[in-house]
Each structure stands twice: as structure tokens, then as C-alpha cells.
Amino acid sequence: MDKGFYIFPDQASALAGKVDLLYYVLTGLSIFFALLVFFLIYIFAVRYRRRSEEEVPRQIPGLIQLELAWSIIPFGLALIVFVWGAKLYFNTYTPPDDALEIYVVGKQWMWHIQHPSGQREINELHVPTGRPVKLIMASEDVIHSFYVPAFRVKKDVVPGRYTTLWFEATKPGVYHLFCAEYCGTKHSQMTGSVVVMEPPQYQRWLSGGDTGETPVAAGEKKFQQLGCNTCHGDKPGSRGPTLKGVFGAPVQLQNGEVITANEDYIRESILNPHRKITAGYSPIMPAYQGQVSEAALLQLTAYIKSLGTTQREIGKEF
């Protein structure tokens, strides 16, 4: 990893070139119009200056074609840039369905990372080239921001919610990882690296060393320890709804609202279950706010996701 400082770091993701191109176009347009304005100010100031005290300037009638041109051309350019930027924004914030999911927890002053196969890392992230990677991130304390300049991606990690970030690395190497949000006295030390490897090399890395417990296995163990299985059983008459196939499915609440069971809903249902009560069930589940760490919450979420994502019919499953 090169420790030098560069205004434009390497382009090491599928998104980096698109972001840079938009940046260059915006910068070029800004410079062009700034120079044009200064040039016209100079020309008009010299050409139409008052040459004597007796000189009375002649009236210049307006030119509709010129007024239309300096209104329509900038508007058209602004519209193009807006549509271009919006399309890039939605691409940036919509990970592919087949993305490799990796869990990240920010904590003063380090990044805890866990892979689906169980490998754990601190301040270092190994990823393969040519495959979309989706990071599901949470914070144990304050606001952090996961920033990889070479990938042109940055996302705040906010306490109390999950945030996601995705990228597809294209170039093997070791790249800087920063926390881009001031998070305390040792914020400057919250750095790391992203190691990008070819897929065969990545598979060898995954198979080497102690893989540890997978997030799904750890989540299942936590599920049993907390006694969640006593209420969220599969048998009719259980005190809580079954969790099989719940992830990604619509959930009808007591107030008639229908929401999608995503990561944030599962997290909120564990910490503050009384906020959103599933239709047909009583609010008897205790709150686990302050009793479950962010890492354990991610493991519980991974376990519930592993129970399937089959779409269920609203009103019959709960």
C-alpha cells in the first residue's frame, strides 16, 4: 500500500471510473463558465466604457435569440448533469442481489469485520475481484464513516441503524481504509486496509487459518441462549410469529401498516419489539435494548435471514 498522498488515487472499483468522469465533467463545466463570465466582463467593460463626460450611451435593444440561448443551454446542461448524477446515485446505493455480504461493526477506534464463512478481521478487509461486495454496517458507539478512496465509496455508520455500502473491486492490491467522520480523540488512528485478491487467491485465504464460527451459527446459538425459540416456534398457537421465510417478506402490523422485514426491522424488533407489533400477536416480547451487542445483532439477523426469504401471504402467516 502506497503511503503517498494523491489528489486522484487509483481507480480500483467498477464505480470509480464513473464517479471520476462525472467529477471531471462538472469541474470542466465550472471552469468553462467561470472563464466565460470573466472574459465577457472584460470585453464589455472595455468595449462599452464611457469615453467622455459628454458621451451618452445609445440604447441597445434586446435580442430574444441571445436571451433564449443563455437560458436554454445552461438549463439543458444542468438537466443532463442532474439525470447523470441521479442515475449514478441509485447505482451506488442499490447493491446487486447476488452480492457477497460481509458484516462490519465500527467501534472507537477500529473496524470489526466478519465474513459469511466465519473469518474475522480487525482494520483489514479481504475481498475478491470481479464480485460485488455488500457491507452491512453498524456502530457500537458514535458515528463513523467507512471510506475507501480507491473505490470512490464512503458511507456513514450511524448508531441505532444499519447502513449498507457496496462495491466491486477490479484491481488486485492493498488500498487505504479510513474513518471519514471525526469519532473521538483517536479518530486519526482508525485506519486500515482493503486487500483485493484474485478469486482463486481469495478462496485460498478463506480456507486458510482458523475460520471460527460463522455469523449464522453464532446467531443460532444466541437465538437459543436468549430463549427466542420458545416463542418463535413453527407450531400453531406459538406466542410469537414463526421466523421461517420472514426476511424480505411483507409483515402486517396491528395498526394495519404493511412493512418489509429487512435488516432494520429485525434489529428494531429485537431491541424495541413494542414499536411495531405484528398483527394477531400480543406485545409480550421483552426489549433487549442494551443487552445485545451490535455484533450479536448482526449474527441474529444473519441467522434469521438463513431461515429463508420465501414470500408469504399477508395475514395468514402471523
PDB file of C-alpha atoms in Angstrom:
ATOM      1  CA  MET A   1       0.000   0.000   0.000  1.00  0.00           C
ATOM      2  CA  ASP A   2       1.480   3.287  -1.113  1.00  0.00           C
ATOM      3  CA  LYS A   3       1.582   5.785   1.769  1.00  0.00           C
ATOM      4  CA  GLY A   4       1.878   8.772  -0.562  1.00  0.00           C
ATOM      5  CA  PHE A   5      -0.755  11.431  -0.928  1.00  0.00           C
ATOM      6  CA  TYR A   6      -2.566  11.764  -4.228  1.00  0.00           C
ATOM      7  CA  ILE A   7      -5.427  14.014  -5.251  1.00  0.00           C
ATOM      8  CA  PHE A   8      -6.687  11.264  -7.525  1.00  0.00           C
ATOM      9  CA  PRO A   9      -5.974   7.814  -6.061  1.00  0.00           C
ATOM     10  CA  ASP A  10      -6.121   4.592  -8.084  1.00  0.00           C
ATOM     11  CA  GLN A  11      -9.374   3.572  -9.699  1.00  0.00           C
ATOM     12  CA  ALA A  12      -9.848   0.123  -8.189  1.00  0.00           C
ATOM     13  CA  SER A  13     -13.599  -0.466  -8.402  1.00  0.00           C
ATOM     14  CA  ALA A  14     -16.228  -0.675 -11.125  1.00  0.00           C
ATOM     15  CA  LEU A  15     -17.722   2.542  -9.797  1.00  0.00           C
ATOM     16  CA  ALA A  16     -14.548   4.628  -9.573  1.00  0.00           C
ATOM     17  CA  GLY A  17     -14.296   5.499 -13.273  1.00  0.00           C
ATOM     18  CA  LYS A  18     -17.963   6.579 -13.437  1.00  0.00           C
ATOM     19  CA  VAL A  19     -17.595   8.817 -10.380  1.00  0.00           C
ATOM     20  CA  ASP A  20     -14.409  10.374 -11.728  1.00  0.00           C
ATOM     21  CA  LEU A  21     -15.943  11.023 -15.147  1.00  0.00           C
ATOM     22  CA  LEU A  22     -18.868  12.906 -13.613  1.00  0.00           C
ATOM     23  CA  TYR A  23     -16.438  14.845 -11.404  1.00  0.00           C
ATOM     24  CA  TYR A  24     -14.280  15.808 -14.389  1.00  0.00           C
ATOM     25  CA  VAL A  25     -17.300  16.952 -16.411  1.00  0.00           C
ATOM     26  CA  LEU A  26     -18.611  19.062 -13.502  1.00  0.00           C
ATOM     27  CA  THR A  27     -15.195  20.573 -12.941  1.00  0.00           C
ATOM     28  CA  GLY A  28     -14.756  21.280 -16.669  1.00  0.00           C
ATOM     29  CA  LEU A  29     -18.164  22.945 -16.966  1.00  0.00           C
ATOM     30  CA  SER A  30     -17.491  25.072 -13.882  1.00  0.00           C
ATOM     31  CA  ILE A  31     -14.115  26.227 -15.208  1.00  0.00           C
ATOM     32  CA  PHE A  32     -15.502  26.910 -18.701  1.00  0.00           C
ATOM     33  CA  PHE A  33     -18.393  29.072 -17.497  1.00  0.00           C
ATOM     34  CA  ALA A  34     -16.248  30.867 -14.916  1.00  0.00           C
ATOM     35  CA  LEU A  35     -13.707  31.804 -17.613  1.00  0.00           C
ATOM     36  CA  LEU A  36     -16.520  32.759 -19.993  1.00  0.00           C
ATOM     37  CA  VAL A  37     -18.056  35.110 -17.424  1.00  0.00           C
ATOM     38  CA  PHE A  38     -14.709  36.772 -16.630  1.00  0.00           C
ATOM     39  CA  PHE A  39     -13.919  37.097 -20.356  1.00  0.00           C
ATOM     40  CA  LEU A  40     -17.272  38.707 -21.161  1.00  0.00           C
ATOM     41  CA  ILE A  41     -16.989  41.083 -18.208  1.00  0.00           C
ATOM     42  CA  TYR A  42     -13.600  42.230 -19.514  1.00  0.00           C
ATOM     43  CA  ILE A  43     -14.813  42.604 -23.126  1.00  0.00           C
ATOM     44  CA  PHE A  44     -17.927  44.533 -22.188  1.00  0.00           C
ATOM     45  CA  ALA A  45     -16.069  46.753 -19.721  1.00  0.00           C
ATOM     46  CA  VAL A  46     -13.541  47.762 -22.407  1.00  0.00           C
ATOM     47  CA  ARG A  47     -15.786  47.919 -25.465  1.00  0.00           C
ATOM     48  CA  TYR A  48     -18.668  49.798 -23.907  1.00  0.00           C
ATOM     49  CA  ARG A  49     -16.789  52.030 -21.485  1.00  0.00           C
ATOM     50  CA  ARG A  50     -17.744  55.704 -21.305  1.00  0.00           C
ATOM     51  CA  ARG A  51     -15.140  57.649 -23.269  1.00  0.00           C
ATOM     52  CA  SER A  52     -16.006  61.245 -22.212  1.00  0.00           C
ATOM     53  CA  GLU A  53     -18.241  63.153 -19.797  1.00  0.00           C
ATOM     54  CA  GLU A  54     -20.482  64.269 -22.659  1.00  0.00           C
ATOM     55  CA  GLU A  55     -20.977  60.851 -24.169  1.00  0.00           C
ATOM     56  CA  VAL A  56     -24.482  59.476 -23.819  1.00  0.00           C
ATOM     57  CA  PRO A  57     -24.666  55.723 -24.420  1.00  0.00           C
ATOM     58  CA  ARG A  58     -27.049  54.624 -27.127  1.00  0.00           C
ATOM     59  CA  GLN A  59     -29.825  52.278 -26.247  1.00  0.00           C
ATOM     60  CA  ILE A  60     -29.286  48.667 -27.242  1.00  0.00           C
ATOM     61  CA  PRO A  61     -32.496  46.719 -27.942  1.00  0.00           C
ATOM     62  CA  GLY A  62     -32.776  43.219 -26.545  1.00  0.00           C
ATOM     63  CA  LEU A  63     -32.061  40.151 -28.661  1.00  0.00           C
ATOM     64  CA  ILE A  64     -34.543  37.380 -27.970  1.00  0.00           C
ATOM     65  CA  GLN A  65     -32.397  34.685 -29.632  1.00  0.00           C
ATOM     66  CA  LEU A  66     -29.459  35.511 -27.372  1.00  0.00           C
ATOM     67  CA  GLU A  67     -31.604  35.535 -24.243  1.00  0.00           C
ATOM     68  CA  LEU A  68     -33.114  32.161 -25.161  1.00  0.00           C
ATOM     69  CA  ALA A  69     -29.656  30.741 -25.801  1.00  0.00           C
ATOM     70  CA  TRP A  70     -28.177  31.725 -22.434  1.00  0.00           C
ATOM     71  CA  SER A  71     -31.258  30.389 -20.686  1.00  0.00           C
ATOM     72  CA  ILE A  72     -31.840  27.116 -22.529  1.00  0.00           C
ATOM     73  CA  ILE A  73     -28.221  25.958 -22.893  1.00  0.00           C
ATOM     74  CA  PRO A  74     -27.325  26.186 -19.160  1.00  0.00           C
ATOM     75  CA  PHE A  75     -30.693  24.656 -18.242  1.00  0.00           C
ATOM     76  CA  GLY A  76     -30.102  21.751 -20.614  1.00  0.00           C
ATOM     77  CA  LEU A  77     -26.595  21.178 -19.253  1.00  0.00           C
ATOM     78  CA  ALA A  78     -27.853  21.291 -15.660  1.00  0.00           C
ATOM     79  CA  LEU A  79     -30.591  18.793 -16.509  1.00  0.00           C
ATOM     80  CA  ILE A  80     -28.114  16.400 -18.108  1.00  0.00           C
ATOM     81  CA  VAL A  81     -25.829  16.573 -15.079  1.00  0.00           C
ATOM     82  CA  PHE A  82     -28.788  16.048 -12.727  1.00  0.00           C
ATOM     83  CA  VAL A  83     -30.044  12.933 -14.544  1.00  0.00           C
ATOM     84  CA  TRP A  84     -26.490  11.611 -14.845  1.00  0.00           C
ATOM     85  CA  GLY A  85     -25.818  12.154 -11.130  1.00  0.00           C
ATOM     86  CA  ALA A  86     -29.173  10.676 -10.074  1.00  0.00           C
ATOM     87  CA  LYS A  87     -28.574   7.533 -12.119  1.00  0.00           C
ATOM     88  CA  LEU A  88     -25.099   7.160 -10.617  1.00  0.00           C
ATOM     89  CA  TYR A  89     -26.509   7.756  -7.117  1.00  0.00           C
ATOM     90  CA  PHE A  90     -29.100   4.990  -7.464  1.00  0.00           C
ATOM     91  CA  ASN A  91     -26.491   2.621  -8.871  1.00  0.00           C
ATOM     92  CA  THR A  92     -24.258   3.406  -5.914  1.00  0.00           C
ATOM     93  CA  TYR A  93     -26.973   2.744  -3.346  1.00  0.00           C
ATOM     94  CA  THR A  94     -28.527  -0.368  -4.925  1.00  0.00           C
ATOM     95  CA  PRO A  95     -26.352  -3.444  -4.425  1.00  0.00           C
ATOM     96  CA  PRO A  96     -26.862  -6.440  -6.735  1.00  0.00           C
ATOM     97  CA  ASP A  97     -28.905  -9.303  -5.292  1.00  0.00           C
ATOM     98  CA  ASP A  98     -26.002 -11.742  -5.598  1.00  0.00           C
ATOM     99  CA  ALA A  99     -23.536  -9.535  -3.694  1.00  0.00           C
ATOM    100  CA  LEU A 100     -21.262 -11.154  -1.119  1.00  0.00           C
ATOM    101  CA  GLU A 101     -22.473  -9.914   2.284  1.00  0.00           C
ATOM    102  CA  ILE A 102     -19.861  -9.026   4.900  1.00  0.00           C
ATOM    103  CA  TYR A 103     -20.658  -7.642   8.354  1.00  0.00           C
ATOM    104  CA  VAL A 104     -18.821  -4.592   9.701  1.00  0.00           C
ATOM    105  CA  VAL A 105     -19.042  -3.040  13.172  1.00  0.00           C
ATOM    106  CA  GLY A 106     -17.406   0.324  13.841  1.00  0.00           C
ATOM    107  CA  LYS A 107     -16.146   0.971  17.356  1.00  0.00           C
ATOM    108  CA  GLN A 108     -13.797   3.560  18.800  1.00  0.00           C
ATOM    109  CA  TRP A 109     -11.295   3.181  17.154  1.00  0.00           C
ATOM    110  CA  MET A 110     -11.349   0.130  14.953  1.00  0.00           C
ATOM    111  CA  TRP A 111     -13.344  -1.800  12.381  1.00  0.00           C
ATOM    112  CA  HIS A 112     -14.540  -5.296  13.311  1.00  0.00           C
ATOM    113  CA  ILE A 113     -15.237  -7.342  10.187  1.00  0.00           C
ATOM    114  CA  GLN A 114     -16.736 -10.809   9.841  1.00  0.00           C
ATOM    115  CA  HIS A 115     -17.109 -12.846   6.664  1.00  0.00           C
ATOM    116  CA  PRO A 116     -20.031 -15.228   5.990  1.00  0.00           C
ATOM    117  CA  SER A 117     -17.689 -18.197   6.385  1.00  0.00           C
ATOM    118  CA  GLY A 118     -16.630 -17.058   9.861  1.00  0.00           C
ATOM    119  CA  GLN A 119     -13.286 -15.295   9.292  1.00  0.00           C
ATOM    120  CA  ARG A 120     -12.861 -12.249  11.487  1.00  0.00           C
ATOM    121  CA  GLU A 121     -10.646  -9.262  10.812  1.00  0.00           C
ATOM    122  CA  ILE A 122      -9.808  -6.007  12.526  1.00  0.00           C
ATOM    123  CA  ASN A 123      -8.997  -2.958  10.404  1.00  0.00           C
ATOM    124  CA  GLU A 124      -8.426  -5.188   7.385  1.00  0.00           C
ATOM    125  CA  LEU A 125     -10.872  -6.426   4.773  1.00  0.00           C
ATOM    126  CA  HIS A 126     -10.106  -9.116   2.209  1.00  0.00           C
ATOM    127  CA  VAL A 127     -12.309  -9.178  -0.907  1.00  0.00           C
ATOM    128  CA  PRO A 128     -12.140 -10.835  -4.337  1.00  0.00           C
ATOM    129  CA  THR A 129     -12.041  -9.065  -7.676  1.00  0.00           C
ATOM    130  CA  GLY A 130     -14.974  -9.212 -10.049  1.00  0.00           C
ATOM    131  CA  ARG A 131     -17.637  -9.882  -7.454  1.00  0.00           C
ATOM    132  CA  PRO A 132     -19.994  -7.319  -5.862  1.00  0.00           C
ATOM    133  CA  VAL A 133     -19.452  -6.991  -2.123  1.00  0.00           C
ATOM    134  CA  LYS A 134     -22.148  -5.617   0.164  1.00  0.00           C
ATOM    135  CA  LEU A 135     -21.132  -4.370   3.597  1.00  0.00           C
ATOM    136  CA  ILE A 136     -23.821  -4.392   6.290  1.00  0.00           C
ATOM    137  CA  MET A 137     -22.534  -1.950   8.886  1.00  0.00           C
ATOM    138  CA  ALA A 138     -23.419  -0.918  12.431  1.00  0.00           C
ATOM    139  CA  SER A 139     -21.784   1.207  15.114  1.00  0.00           C
ATOM    140  CA  GLU A 140     -21.242   0.287  18.772  1.00  0.00           C
ATOM    141  CA  ASP A 141     -20.828   3.885  19.940  1.00  0.00           C
ATOM    142  CA  VAL A 142     -20.611   7.045  17.812  1.00  0.00           C
ATOM    143  CA  ILE A 143     -20.915   7.968  14.145  1.00  0.00           C
ATOM    144  CA  HIS A 144     -18.159   6.567  11.975  1.00  0.00           C
ATOM    145  CA  SER A 145     -17.748   6.637   8.212  1.00  0.00           C
ATOM    146  CA  PHE A 146     -16.367   3.783   6.113  1.00  0.00           C
ATOM    147  CA  TYR A 147     -14.285   5.322   3.338  1.00  0.00           C
ATOM    148  CA  VAL A 148     -12.163   3.650   0.659  1.00  0.00           C
ATOM    149  CA  PRO A 149     -10.802   6.379  -1.670  1.00  0.00           C
ATOM    150  CA  ALA A 150      -9.650   3.953  -4.373  1.00  0.00           C
ATOM    151  CA  PHE A 151     -13.194   2.592  -4.662  1.00  0.00           C
ATOM    152  CA  ARG A 152     -14.805   6.089  -4.525  1.00  0.00           C
ATOM    153  CA  VAL A 153     -17.223   4.868  -1.857  1.00  0.00           C
ATOM    154  CA  LYS A 154     -17.997   6.321   1.571  1.00  0.00           C
ATOM    155  CA  LYS A 155     -20.883   5.670   3.912  1.00  0.00           C
ATOM    156  CA  ASP A 156     -21.655   6.895   7.400  1.00  0.00           C
ATOM    157  CA  VAL A 157     -22.111   4.212  10.066  1.00  0.00           C
ATOM    158  CA  VAL A 158     -24.719   5.547  12.447  1.00  0.00           C
ATOM    159  CA  PRO A 159     -25.592   4.149  15.910  1.00  0.00           C
ATOM    160  CA  GLY A 160     -29.043   2.611  16.121  1.00  0.00           C
ATOM    161  CA  ARG A 161     -29.419   1.566  12.498  1.00  0.00           C
ATOM    162  CA  TYR A 162     -27.877  -0.489   9.749  1.00  0.00           C
ATOM    163  CA  THR A 163     -26.250   1.110   6.771  1.00  0.00           C
ATOM    164  CA  THR A 164     -25.070  -0.676   3.669  1.00  0.00           C
ATOM    165  CA  LEU A 165     -22.360   0.020   1.126  1.00  0.00           C
ATOM    166  CA  TRP A 166     -21.394  -1.969  -1.924  1.00  0.00           C
ATOM    167  CA  PHE A 167     -18.572  -2.052  -4.418  1.00  0.00           C
ATOM    168  CA  GLU A 168     -16.972  -4.353  -6.952  1.00  0.00           C
ATOM    169  CA  ALA A 169     -13.197  -4.370  -6.783  1.00  0.00           C
ATOM    170  CA  THR A 170     -11.478  -4.619 -10.151  1.00  0.00           C
ATOM    171  CA  LYS A 171      -7.783  -4.324  -9.411  1.00  0.00           C
ATOM    172  CA  PRO A 172      -5.769  -6.529  -7.016  1.00  0.00           C
ATOM    173  CA  GLY A 173      -3.807  -4.598  -4.423  1.00  0.00           C
ATOM    174  CA  VAL A 174      -3.918  -3.094  -0.959  1.00  0.00           C
ATOM    175  CA  TYR A 175      -5.886   0.113  -0.526  1.00  0.00           C
ATOM    176  CA  HIS A 176      -6.440   2.638   2.225  1.00  0.00           C
ATOM    177  CA  LEU A 177      -9.426   2.345   4.554  1.00  0.00           C
ATOM    178  CA  PHE A 178     -10.307   5.426   6.588  1.00  0.00           C
ATOM    179  CA  CYS A 179     -12.899   6.574   9.057  1.00  0.00           C
ATOM    180  CA  ALA A 180     -14.063   9.819   7.436  1.00  0.00           C
ATOM    181  CA  GLU A 181     -16.127  11.070  10.383  1.00  0.00           C
ATOM    182  CA  TYR A 182     -14.486  12.579  13.466  1.00  0.00           C
ATOM    183  CA  CYS A 183     -15.241   9.988  16.130  1.00  0.00           C
ATOM    184  CA  GLY A 184     -13.082  10.921  19.097  1.00  0.00           C
ATOM    185  CA  THR A 185      -9.566  11.680  20.239  1.00  0.00           C
ATOM    186  CA  LYS A 186      -8.043   8.736  18.358  1.00  0.00           C
ATOM    187  CA  HIS A 187     -10.040   9.225  15.180  1.00  0.00           C
ATOM    188  CA  SER A 188      -6.867   9.627  13.136  1.00  0.00           C
ATOM    189  CA  GLN A 189      -5.772   6.144  14.203  1.00  0.00           C
ATOM    190  CA  MET A 190      -8.939   4.484  12.942  1.00  0.00           C
ATOM    191  CA  THR A 191      -7.390   3.405   9.673  1.00  0.00           C
ATOM    192  CA  GLY A 192      -6.978   0.105   7.908  1.00  0.00           C
ATOM    193  CA  SER A 193      -6.641  -1.511   4.533  1.00  0.00           C
ATOM    194  CA  VAL A 194      -8.687  -3.350   1.955  1.00  0.00           C
ATOM    195  CA  VAL A 195      -6.856  -6.277   0.394  1.00  0.00           C
ATOM    196  CA  VAL A 196      -8.152  -7.125  -3.078  1.00  0.00           C
ATOM    197  CA  MET A 197      -7.231 -10.561  -4.401  1.00  0.00           C
ATOM    198  CA  GLU A 198      -7.946 -12.653  -7.462  1.00  0.00           C
ATOM    199  CA  PRO A 199     -10.781 -15.151  -6.791  1.00  0.00           C
ATOM    200  CA  PRO A 200      -8.517 -18.253  -6.505  1.00  0.00           C
ATOM    201  CA  GLN A 201      -6.216 -16.400  -4.118  1.00  0.00           C
ATOM    202  CA  TYR A 202      -9.235 -15.218  -2.124  1.00  0.00           C
ATOM    203  CA  GLN A 203     -10.535 -18.784  -1.835  1.00  0.00           C
ATOM    204  CA  ARG A 204      -7.143 -19.910  -0.536  1.00  0.00           C
ATOM    205  CA  TRP A 205      -7.246 -17.110   2.014  1.00  0.00           C
ATOM    206  CA  LEU A 206     -10.733 -18.159   3.109  1.00  0.00           C
ATOM    207  CA  SER A 207      -9.672 -21.783   3.546  1.00  0.00           C
ATOM    208  CA  GLY A 208      -6.528 -20.947   5.495  1.00  0.00           C
ATOM    209  CA  GLY A 209      -6.278 -20.446   9.250  1.00  0.00           C
ATOM    210  CA  ASP A 210      -8.987 -20.680  11.867  1.00  0.00           C
ATOM    211  CA  THR A 211     -12.290 -19.736  10.289  1.00  0.00           C
ATOM    212  CA  GLY A 212     -14.129 -19.575  13.599  1.00  0.00           C
ATOM    213  CA  GLU A 213     -17.862 -19.656  13.989  1.00  0.00           C
ATOM    214  CA  THR A 214     -19.965 -18.392  11.090  1.00  0.00           C
ATOM    215  CA  PRO A 215     -22.366 -15.499  11.721  1.00  0.00           C
ATOM    216  CA  VAL A 216     -25.294 -17.852  11.088  1.00  0.00           C
ATOM    217  CA  ALA A 217     -24.041 -20.430  13.613  1.00  0.00           C
ATOM    218  CA  ALA A 218     -23.271 -17.725  16.185  1.00  0.00           C
ATOM    219  CA  GLY A 219     -26.695 -16.186  15.602  1.00  0.00           C
ATOM    220  CA  GLU A 220     -28.426 -19.531  16.072  1.00  0.00           C
ATOM    221  CA  LYS A 221     -26.566 -20.066  19.326  1.00  0.00           C
ATOM    222  CA  LYS A 222     -27.549 -16.581  20.516  1.00  0.00           C
ATOM    223  CA  PHE A 223     -31.131 -17.286  19.449  1.00  0.00           C
ATOM    224  CA  GLN A 224     -31.182 -20.301  21.737  1.00  0.00           C
ATOM    225  CA  GLN A 225     -29.414 -18.524  24.608  1.00  0.00           C
ATOM    226  CA  LEU A 226     -31.974 -15.721  24.631  1.00  0.00           C
ATOM    227  CA  GLY A 227     -34.813 -18.225  24.551  1.00  0.00           C
ATOM    228  CA  CYS A 228     -36.239 -16.819  21.321  1.00  0.00           C
ATOM    229  CA  ASN A 229     -37.155 -20.311  20.149  1.00  0.00           C
ATOM    230  CA  THR A 230     -39.667 -20.717  22.991  1.00  0.00           C
ATOM    231  CA  CYS A 231     -41.995 -18.147  21.407  1.00  0.00           C
ATOM    232  CA  HIS A 232     -40.993 -18.064  17.743  1.00  0.00           C
ATOM    233  CA  GLY A 233     -41.747 -21.705  17.066  1.00  0.00           C
ATOM    234  CA  ASP A 234     -43.232 -23.300  14.000  1.00  0.00           C
ATOM    235  CA  LYS A 235     -46.168 -24.887  15.779  1.00  0.00           C
ATOM    236  CA  PRO A 236     -49.670 -23.376  15.613  1.00  0.00           C
ATOM    237  CA  GLY A 237     -50.527 -21.344  18.685  1.00  0.00           C
ATOM    238  CA  SER A 238     -46.991 -20.090  19.339  1.00  0.00           C
ATOM    239  CA  ARG A 239     -46.841 -16.831  21.270  1.00  0.00           C
ATOM    240  CA  GLY A 240     -44.770 -15.201  18.548  1.00  0.00           C
ATOM    241  CA  PRO A 241     -44.771 -15.442  14.749  1.00  0.00           C
ATOM    242  CA  THR A 242     -42.579 -18.015  13.085  1.00  0.00           C
ATOM    243  CA  LEU A 243     -39.436 -16.538  11.592  1.00  0.00           C
ATOM    244  CA  LYS A 244     -39.091 -19.007   8.757  1.00  0.00           C
ATOM    245  CA  GLY A 245     -39.231 -17.161   5.477  1.00  0.00           C
ATOM    246  CA  VAL A 246     -39.879 -13.840   7.180  1.00  0.00           C
ATOM    247  CA  PHE A 247     -36.855 -11.985   5.811  1.00  0.00           C
ATOM    248  CA  GLY A 248     -37.777  -9.962   2.780  1.00  0.00           C
ATOM    249  CA  ALA A 249     -41.486 -10.766   3.199  1.00  0.00           C
ATOM    250  CA  PRO A 250     -44.266  -8.239   3.910  1.00  0.00           C
ATOM    251  CA  VAL A 251     -45.365  -8.034   7.550  1.00  0.00           C
ATOM    252  CA  GLN A 252     -48.754  -6.682   8.563  1.00  0.00           C
ATOM    253  CA  LEU A 253     -48.759  -4.718  11.815  1.00  0.00           C
ATOM    254  CA  GLN A 254     -51.568  -4.188  14.323  1.00  0.00           C
ATOM    255  CA  ASN A 255     -52.174  -0.668  13.023  1.00  0.00           C
ATOM    256  CA  GLY A 256     -52.803  -2.031   9.535  1.00  0.00           C
ATOM    257  CA  GLU A 257     -49.479  -0.881   8.134  1.00  0.00           C
ATOM    258  CA  VAL A 258     -47.575  -3.343   5.974  1.00  0.00           C
ATOM    259  CA  ILE A 259     -43.789  -3.214   6.038  1.00  0.00           C
ATOM    260  CA  THR A 260     -40.981  -5.317   4.626  1.00  0.00           C
ATOM    261  CA  ALA A 261     -38.964  -7.426   7.041  1.00  0.00           C
ATOM    262  CA  ASN A 262     -35.474  -6.141   6.285  1.00  0.00           C
ATOM    263  CA  GLU A 263     -32.378  -5.861   8.487  1.00  0.00           C
ATOM    264  CA  ASP A 264     -33.577  -2.683  10.192  1.00  0.00           C
ATOM    265  CA  TYR A 265     -36.981  -4.178  11.024  1.00  0.00           C
ATOM    266  CA  ILE A 266     -35.393  -7.276  12.571  1.00  0.00           C
ATOM    267  CA  ARG A 267     -32.987  -5.142  14.575  1.00  0.00           C
ATOM    268  CA  GLU A 268     -35.776  -2.912  15.873  1.00  0.00           C
ATOM    269  CA  SER A 269     -37.971  -5.909  16.680  1.00  0.00           C
ATOM    270  CA  ILE A 270     -35.224  -7.329  18.897  1.00  0.00           C
ATOM    271  CA  LEU A 271     -34.322  -4.108  20.697  1.00  0.00           C
ATOM    272  CA  ASN A 272     -37.754  -2.440  20.886  1.00  0.00           C
ATOM    273  CA  PRO A 273     -40.371  -5.033  19.949  1.00  0.00           C
ATOM    274  CA  HIS A 274     -43.307  -2.912  21.172  1.00  0.00           C
ATOM    275  CA  ARG A 275     -42.823  -0.272  18.493  1.00  0.00           C
ATOM    276  CA  LYS A 276     -44.144  -2.493  15.728  1.00  0.00           C
ATOM    277  CA  ILE A 277     -46.451  -5.275  16.835  1.00  0.00           C
ATOM    278  CA  THR A 278     -47.270  -7.967  14.315  1.00  0.00           C
ATOM    279  CA  ALA A 279     -50.990  -8.269  13.651  1.00  0.00           C
ATOM    280  CA  GLY A 280     -52.559 -11.125  15.605  1.00  0.00           C
ATOM    281  CA  TYR A 281     -49.980 -11.219  18.412  1.00  0.00           C
ATOM    282  CA  SER A 282     -49.766  -9.681  21.879  1.00  0.00           C
ATOM    283  CA  PRO A 283     -46.902  -7.325  22.877  1.00  0.00           C
ATOM    284  CA  ILE A 284     -45.341  -9.751  25.349  1.00  0.00           C
ATOM    285  CA  MET A 285     -41.787  -9.846  23.996  1.00  0.00           C
ATOM    286  CA  PRO A 286     -39.239  -8.158  26.340  1.00  0.00           C
ATOM    287  CA  ALA A 287     -36.982  -5.447  24.976  1.00  0.00           C
ATOM    288  CA  TYR A 288     -33.313  -6.365  24.535  1.00  0.00           C
ATOM    289  CA  GLN A 289     -32.036  -2.800  24.262  1.00  0.00           C
ATOM    290  CA  GLY A 290     -28.624  -2.663  25.968  1.00  0.00           C
ATOM    291  CA  GLN A 291     -28.447  -6.442  26.382  1.00  0.00           C
ATOM    292  CA  VAL A 292     -27.286  -7.454  22.912  1.00  0.00           C
ATOM    293  CA  SER A 293     -24.175  -6.054  21.224  1.00  0.00           C
ATOM    294  CA  GLU A 294     -24.168  -4.837  17.625  1.00  0.00           C
ATOM    295  CA  ALA A 295     -22.074  -7.834  16.612  1.00  0.00           C
ATOM    296  CA  ALA A 296     -24.608 -10.200  18.201  1.00  0.00           C
ATOM    297  CA  LEU A 297     -27.455  -8.337  16.494  1.00  0.00           C
ATOM    298  CA  LEU A 298     -25.796  -8.837  13.125  1.00  0.00           C
ATOM    299  CA  GLN A 299     -25.355 -12.531  13.914  1.00  0.00           C
ATOM    300  CA  LEU A 300     -29.016 -12.870  14.913  1.00  0.00           C
ATOM    301  CA  THR A 301     -30.002 -11.110  11.699  1.00  0.00           C
ATOM    302  CA  ALA A 302     -27.782 -13.443   9.666  1.00  0.00           C
ATOM    303  CA  TYR A 303     -29.425 -16.456  11.341  1.00  0.00           C
ATOM    304  CA  ILE A 304     -32.967 -15.179  10.672  1.00  0.00           C
ATOM    305  CA  LYS A 305     -32.025 -14.474   7.065  1.00  0.00           C
ATOM    306  CA  SER A 306     -30.731 -18.018   6.778  1.00  0.00           C
ATOM    307  CA  LEU A 307     -34.233 -19.299   7.637  1.00  0.00           C
ATOM    308  CA  GLY A 308     -35.306 -18.372   4.155  1.00  0.00           C
ATOM    309  CA  THR A 309     -36.722 -15.489   2.216  1.00  0.00           C
ATOM    310  CA  THR A 310     -39.840 -17.168   0.871  1.00  0.00           C
ATOM    311  CA  GLN A 311     -42.596 -14.674   0.161  1.00  0.00           C
ATOM    312  CA  ARG A 312     -45.562 -15.187   2.453  1.00  0.00           C
ATOM    313  CA  GLU A 313     -49.172 -14.177   2.167  1.00  0.00           C
ATOM    314  CA  ILE A 314     -50.082 -11.277   4.385  1.00  0.00           C
ATOM    315  CA  GLY A 315     -52.494 -12.040   7.195  1.00  0.00           C
ATOM    316  CA  LYS A 316     -52.060 -15.829   7.189  1.00  0.00           C
ATOM    317  CA  GLU A 317     -48.594 -16.346   8.465  1.00  0.00           C
ATOM    318  CA  PHE A 318     -48.776 -14.191  11.545  1.00  0.00           C
TER     319      PHE A 318
END
